[in-house]
Amino acid sequence: QMQLVESGGGLVQAGGSLRLSCAASGIIFSINTMAWYRQAPGKQRELVATTSSGGTTYYANSVKGRFTISRDNAENTVYLQMNSLKPEDTAVYYCNVEERLPAGPFRSWGRGTQVTVSS
């Protein structure tokens, strides 16, 4: 079974930057899509960005041009570089990874890392 551990969250002033990391460990099958989600207090979890095994990326409109998702397939790690942070980016950020298991695709979640942007 795969485990995901996020790191890199913290407190930053508006306009600042943070880099999140999510490392997969344990029993790992073929990894397909890797993604970042976030959940702000009182709101639903929302998709922030994804990267496919082929390198295709997707960004939510709210972060386009400010955030960059990347992955290191050799290290089974996905990153989220966050620049020009805004107070509305404050949330718990979750890593999500889809594996190609023999029985079909399976998605795993990390426990999350808190990002707080002060105005």
mmCIF file with all atom_site columns, C-alpha atoms in Angstrom:
data_model
loop_
_atom_site.group_PDB
_atom_site.id
_atom_site.type_symbol
_atom_site.label_atom_id
_atom_site.label_alt_id
_atom_site.label_comp_id
_atom_site.label_asym_id
_atom_site.label_entity_id
_atom_site.label_seq_id
_atom_site.pdbx_PDB_ins_code
_atom_site.Cartn_x
_atom_site.Cartn_y
_atom_site.Cartn_z
_atom_site.occupancy
_atom_site.B_iso_or_equiv
_atom_site.pdbx_formal_charge
_atom_site.auth_seq_id
_atom_site.auth_comp_id
_atom_site.auth_asym_id
_atom_site.auth_atom_id
_atom_site.pdbx_PDB_model_num
ATOM 1   C CA . GLN A 1 1   ? 0.000   0.000  0.000   1.00 0.00 ? 1   GLN A CA 1
ATOM 2   C CA . MET A 1 2   ? 1.264   3.439  -0.879  1.00 0.00 ? 2   MET A CA 1
ATOM 3   C CA . GLN A 1 3   ? 1.685   6.215  1.680   1.00 0.00 ? 3   GLN A CA 1
ATOM 4   C CA . LEU A 1 4   ? 1.838   9.902  0.841   1.00 0.00 ? 4   LEU A CA 1
ATOM 5   C CA . VAL A 1 5   ? 3.559   12.503 2.983   1.00 0.00 ? 5   VAL A CA 1
ATOM 6   C CA . GLU A 1 6   ? 3.253   16.213 2.263   1.00 0.00 ? 6   GLU A CA 1
ATOM 7   C CA . SER A 1 7   ? 5.678   18.872 3.468   1.00 0.00 ? 7   SER A CA 1
ATOM 8   C CA . GLY A 1 8   ? 6.538   22.502 2.855   1.00 0.00 ? 8   GLY A CA 1
ATOM 9   C CA . GLY A 1 9   ? 3.491   24.266 4.241   1.00 0.00 ? 9   GLY A CA 1
ATOM 10  C CA . GLY A 1 10  ? 3.703   27.192 6.619   1.00 0.00 ? 10  GLY A CA 1
ATOM 11  C CA . LEU A 1 11  ? 2.930   30.837 7.248   1.00 0.00 ? 11  LEU A CA 1
ATOM 12  C CA . VAL A 1 12  ? 3.874   33.396 4.617   1.00 0.00 ? 12  VAL A CA 1
ATOM 13  C CA . GLN A 1 13  ? 2.982   37.004 3.860   1.00 0.00 ? 13  GLN A CA 1
ATOM 14  C CA . ALA A 1 14  ? 0.923   37.919 0.841   1.00 0.00 ? 14  ALA A CA 1
ATOM 15  C CA . GLY A 1 15  ? 3.113   38.052 -2.242  1.00 0.00 ? 15  GLY A CA 1
ATOM 16  C CA . GLY A 1 16  ? 5.451   35.411 -0.879  1.00 0.00 ? 16  GLY A CA 1
ATOM 17  C CA . SER A 1 17  ? 6.237   31.910 -2.080  1.00 0.00 ? 17  SER A CA 1
ATOM 18  C CA . LEU A 1 18  ? 6.123   28.362 -0.782  1.00 0.00 ? 18  LEU A CA 1
ATOM 19  C CA . ARG A 1 19  ? 7.035   25.019 -2.294  1.00 0.00 ? 19  ARG A CA 1
ATOM 20  C CA . LEU A 1 20  ? 5.047   21.954 -1.319  1.00 0.00 ? 20  LEU A CA 1
ATOM 21  C CA . SER A 1 21  ? 6.346   18.422 -1.724  1.00 0.00 ? 21  SER A CA 1
ATOM 22  C CA . CYS A 1 22  ? 4.553   15.089 -1.622  1.00 0.00 ? 22  CYS A CA 1
ATOM 23  C CA . ALA A 1 23  ? 6.561   11.894 -1.531  1.00 0.00 ? 23  ALA A CA 1
ATOM 24  C CA . ALA A 1 24  ? 5.059   8.473  -2.166  1.00 0.00 ? 24  ALA A CA 1
ATOM 25  C CA . SER A 1 25  ? 6.490   5.461  -0.368  1.00 0.00 ? 25  SER A CA 1
ATOM 26  C CA . GLY A 1 26  ? 5.613   1.871  0.415   1.00 0.00 ? 26  GLY A CA 1
ATOM 27  C CA . ILE A 1 27  ? 4.312   -0.578 -2.170  1.00 0.00 ? 27  ILE A CA 1
ATOM 28  C CA . ILE A 1 28  ? 3.885   1.471  -5.342  1.00 0.00 ? 28  ILE A CA 1
ATOM 29  C CA . PHE A 1 29  ? 2.424   0.306  -8.612  1.00 0.00 ? 29  PHE A CA 1
ATOM 30  C CA . SER A 1 30  ? 2.500   2.403  -11.741 1.00 0.00 ? 30  SER A CA 1
ATOM 31  C CA . ILE A 1 31  ? 1.636   6.005  -10.913 1.00 0.00 ? 31  ILE A CA 1
ATOM 32  C CA . ASN A 1 32  ? -0.623  7.845  -13.286 1.00 0.00 ? 32  ASN A CA 1
ATOM 33  C CA . THR A 1 33  ? -1.965  11.268 -12.346 1.00 0.00 ? 33  THR A CA 1
ATOM 34  C CA . MET A 1 34  ? -0.549  13.261 -9.428  1.00 0.00 ? 34  MET A CA 1
ATOM 35  C CA . ALA A 1 35  ? -2.501  16.203 -8.112  1.00 0.00 ? 35  ALA A CA 1
ATOM 36  C CA . TRP A 1 36  ? -2.877  18.839 -5.448  1.00 0.00 ? 36  TRP A CA 1
ATOM 37  C CA . TYR A 1 37  ? -6.184  19.766 -3.841  1.00 0.00 ? 37  TYR A CA 1
ATOM 38  C CA . ARG A 1 38  ? -6.937  22.289 -1.130  1.00 0.00 ? 38  ARG A CA 1
ATOM 39  C CA . GLN A 1 39  ? -9.652  22.872 1.424   1.00 0.00 ? 39  GLN A CA 1
ATOM 40  C CA . ALA A 1 40  ? -10.243 26.202 3.113   1.00 0.00 ? 40  ALA A CA 1
ATOM 41  C CA . PRO A 1 41  ? -12.230 26.459 6.370   1.00 0.00 ? 41  PRO A CA 1
ATOM 42  C CA . GLY A 1 42  ? -15.942 26.080 5.723   1.00 0.00 ? 42  GLY A CA 1
ATOM 43  C CA . LYS A 1 43  ? -15.428 25.252 2.046   1.00 0.00 ? 43  LYS A CA 1
ATOM 44  C CA . GLN A 1 44  ? -15.370 22.114 -0.062  1.00 0.00 ? 44  GLN A CA 1
ATOM 45  C CA . ARG A 1 45  ? -12.122 20.543 -1.174  1.00 0.00 ? 45  ARG A CA 1
ATOM 46  C CA . GLU A 1 46  ? -11.146 21.867 -4.587  1.00 0.00 ? 46  GLU A CA 1
ATOM 47  C CA . LEU A 1 47  ? -8.722  20.784 -7.276  1.00 0.00 ? 47  LEU A CA 1
ATOM 48  C CA . VAL A 1 48  ? -5.682  23.026 -7.595  1.00 0.00 ? 48  VAL A CA 1
ATOM 49  C CA . ALA A 1 49  ? -3.472  21.349 -10.197 1.00 0.00 ? 49  ALA A CA 1
ATOM 50  C CA . THR A 1 50  ? -2.723  18.002 -11.828 1.00 0.00 ? 50  THR A CA 1
ATOM 51  C CA . THR A 1 51  ? 0.110   16.436 -13.768 1.00 0.00 ? 51  THR A CA 1
ATOM 52  C CA . SER A 1 52  ? -0.279  13.301 -15.856 1.00 0.00 ? 52  SER A CA 1
ATOM 53  C CA . SER A 1 53  ? 2.305   10.592 -16.402 1.00 0.00 ? 53  SER A CA 1
ATOM 54  C CA . GLY A 1 54  ? 2.856   12.091 -19.839 1.00 0.00 ? 54  GLY A CA 1
ATOM 55  C CA . GLY A 1 55  ? 3.550   15.539 -18.418 1.00 0.00 ? 55  GLY A CA 1
ATOM 56  C CA . THR A 1 56  ? 0.253   17.217 -19.220 1.00 0.00 ? 56  THR A CA 1
ATOM 57  C CA . THR A 1 57  ? -0.702  19.756 -16.576 1.00 0.00 ? 57  THR A CA 1
ATOM 58  C CA . TYR A 1 58  ? -3.951  21.386 -15.505 1.00 0.00 ? 58  TYR A CA 1
ATOM 59  C CA . TYR A 1 59  ? -4.496  24.368 -13.240 1.00 0.00 ? 59  TYR A CA 1
ATOM 60  C CA . ALA A 1 60  ? -7.549  25.850 -11.612 1.00 0.00 ? 60  ALA A CA 1
ATOM 61  C CA . ASN A 1 61  ? -8.236  29.339 -12.917 1.00 0.00 ? 61  ASN A CA 1
ATOM 62  C CA . SER A 1 62  ? -7.632  30.795 -9.474  1.00 0.00 ? 62  SER A CA 1
ATOM 63  C CA . VAL A 1 63  ? -3.966  29.701 -9.455  1.00 0.00 ? 63  VAL A CA 1
ATOM 64  C CA . LYS A 1 64  ? -3.074  29.841 -13.146 1.00 0.00 ? 64  LYS A CA 1
ATOM 65  C CA . GLY A 1 65  ? 0.076   31.844 -13.708 1.00 0.00 ? 65  GLY A CA 1
ATOM 66  C CA . ARG A 1 66  ? 1.052   31.729 -10.027 1.00 0.00 ? 66  ARG A CA 1
ATOM 67  C CA . PHE A 1 67  ? 1.383   28.017 -9.195  1.00 0.00 ? 67  PHE A CA 1
ATOM 68  C CA . THR A 1 68  ? 3.474   25.387 -10.980 1.00 0.00 ? 68  THR A CA 1
ATOM 69  C CA . ILE A 1 69  ? 3.049   21.639 -10.524 1.00 0.00 ? 69  ILE A CA 1
ATOM 70  C CA . SER A 1 70  ? 5.926   19.304 -11.326 1.00 0.00 ? 70  SER A CA 1
ATOM 71  C CA . ARG A 1 71  ? 6.912   15.715 -10.635 1.00 0.00 ? 71  ARG A CA 1
ATOM 72  C CA . ASP A 1 72  ? 10.001  13.554 -10.226 1.00 0.00 ? 72  ASP A CA 1
ATOM 73  C CA . ASN A 1 73  ? 9.024   10.111 -11.425 1.00 0.00 ? 73  ASN A CA 1
ATOM 74  C CA . ALA A 1 74  ? 12.262  8.524  -10.234 1.00 0.00 ? 74  ALA A CA 1
ATOM 75  C CA . GLU A 1 75  ? 11.535  9.749  -6.694  1.00 0.00 ? 75  GLU A CA 1
ATOM 76  C CA . ASN A 1 76  ? 7.740   9.301  -6.862  1.00 0.00 ? 76  ASN A CA 1
ATOM 77  C CA . THR A 1 77  ? 7.380   12.886 -5.738  1.00 0.00 ? 77  THR A CA 1
ATOM 78  C CA . VAL A 1 78  ? 5.126   15.733 -6.827  1.00 0.00 ? 78  VAL A CA 1
ATOM 79  C CA . TYR A 1 79  ? 5.767   19.397 -6.120  1.00 0.00 ? 79  TYR A CA 1
ATOM 80  C CA . LEU A 1 80  ? 3.691   22.555 -6.070  1.00 0.00 ? 80  LEU A CA 1
ATOM 81  C CA . GLN A 1 81  ? 5.570   25.834 -6.415  1.00 0.00 ? 81  GLN A CA 1
ATOM 82  C CA . MET A 1 82  ? 3.316   28.618 -5.205  1.00 0.00 ? 82  MET A CA 1
ATOM 83  C CA . ASN A 1 83  ? 4.249   32.215 -6.010  1.00 0.00 ? 83  ASN A CA 1
ATOM 84  C CA . SER A 1 84  ? 2.465   35.529 -5.491  1.00 0.00 ? 84  SER A CA 1
ATOM 85  C CA . LEU A 1 85  ? 0.451   33.984 -2.709  1.00 0.00 ? 85  LEU A CA 1
ATOM 86  C CA . LYS A 1 86  ? -2.795  35.626 -1.661  1.00 0.00 ? 86  LYS A CA 1
ATOM 87  C CA . PRO A 1 87  ? -4.752  35.386 1.602   1.00 0.00 ? 87  PRO A CA 1
ATOM 88  C CA . GLU A 1 88  ? -7.418  33.435 -0.299  1.00 0.00 ? 88  GLU A CA 1
ATOM 89  C CA . ASP A 1 89  ? -4.842  30.702 -0.932  1.00 0.00 ? 89  ASP A CA 1
ATOM 90  C CA . THR A 1 90  ? -4.987  29.865 2.779   1.00 0.00 ? 90  THR A CA 1
ATOM 91  C CA . ALA A 1 91  ? -6.064  26.235 3.102   1.00 0.00 ? 91  ALA A CA 1
ATOM 92  C CA . VAL A 1 92  ? -4.955  22.733 3.915   1.00 0.00 ? 92  VAL A CA 1
ATOM 93  C CA . TYR A 1 93  ? -3.271  21.373 0.809   1.00 0.00 ? 93  TYR A CA 1
ATOM 94  C CA . TYR A 1 94  ? -3.639  17.675 0.018   1.00 0.00 ? 94  TYR A CA 1
ATOM 95  C CA . CYS A 1 95  ? -1.655  15.482 -2.311  1.00 0.00 ? 95  CYS A CA 1
ATOM 96  C CA . ASN A 1 96  ? -3.580  12.944 -4.415  1.00 0.00 ? 96  ASN A CA 1
ATOM 97  C CA . VAL A 1 97  ? -1.998  10.176 -6.470  1.00 0.00 ? 97  VAL A CA 1
ATOM 98  C CA . GLU A 1 98  ? -3.651  7.740  -8.842  1.00 0.00 ? 98  GLU A CA 1
ATOM 99  C CA . GLU A 1 99  ? -2.081  4.307  -9.320  1.00 0.00 ? 99  GLU A CA 1
ATOM 100 C CA . ARG A 1 100 ? -2.753  1.746  -12.027 1.00 0.00 ? 100 ARG A CA 1
ATOM 101 C CA . LEU A 1 101 ? -3.432  -1.330 -9.893  1.00 0.00 ? 101 LEU A CA 1
ATOM 102 C CA . PRO A 1 102 ? -4.164  -4.760 -11.416 1.00 0.00 ? 102 PRO A CA 1
ATOM 103 C CA . ALA A 1 103 ? -7.778  -4.336 -10.325 1.00 0.00 ? 103 ALA A CA 1
ATOM 104 C CA . GLY A 1 104 ? -8.000  -0.852 -11.792 1.00 0.00 ? 104 GLY A CA 1
ATOM 105 C CA . PRO A 1 105 ? -7.112  2.741  -10.922 1.00 0.00 ? 105 PRO A CA 1
ATOM 106 C CA . PHE A 1 106 ? -6.873  3.636  -7.236  1.00 0.00 ? 106 PHE A CA 1
ATOM 107 C CA . ARG A 1 107 ? -6.427  7.066  -5.673  1.00 0.00 ? 107 ARG A CA 1
ATOM 108 C CA . SER A 1 108 ? -4.611  7.765  -2.422  1.00 0.00 ? 108 SER A CA 1
ATOM 109 C CA . TRP A 1 109 ? -4.594  10.913 -0.296  1.00 0.00 ? 109 TRP A CA 1
ATOM 110 C CA . GLY A 1 110 ? -2.002  12.482 1.934   1.00 0.00 ? 110 GLY A CA 1
ATOM 111 C CA . ARG A 1 111 ? -2.886  13.918 5.328   1.00 0.00 ? 111 ARG A CA 1
ATOM 112 C CA . GLY A 1 112 ? -2.446  17.488 4.211   1.00 0.00 ? 112 GLY A CA 1
ATOM 113 C CA . THR A 1 113 ? -0.202  20.424 4.983   1.00 0.00 ? 113 THR A CA 1
ATOM 114 C CA . GLN A 1 114 ? -1.415  23.814 6.200   1.00 0.00 ? 114 GLN A CA 1
ATOM 115 C CA . VAL A 1 115 ? -0.689  26.914 4.145   1.00 0.00 ? 115 VAL A CA 1
ATOM 116 C CA . THR A 1 116 ? -1.525  30.255 5.740   1.00 0.00 ? 116 THR A CA 1
ATOM 117 C CA . VAL A 1 117 ? -1.103  33.528 3.860   1.00 0.00 ? 117 VAL A CA 1
ATOM 118 C CA . SER A 1 118 ? -1.305  36.699 5.921   1.00 0.00 ? 118 SER A CA 1
ATOM 119 C CA . SER A 1 119 ? -2.372  40.025 4.472   1.00 0.00 ? 119 SER A CA 1
#
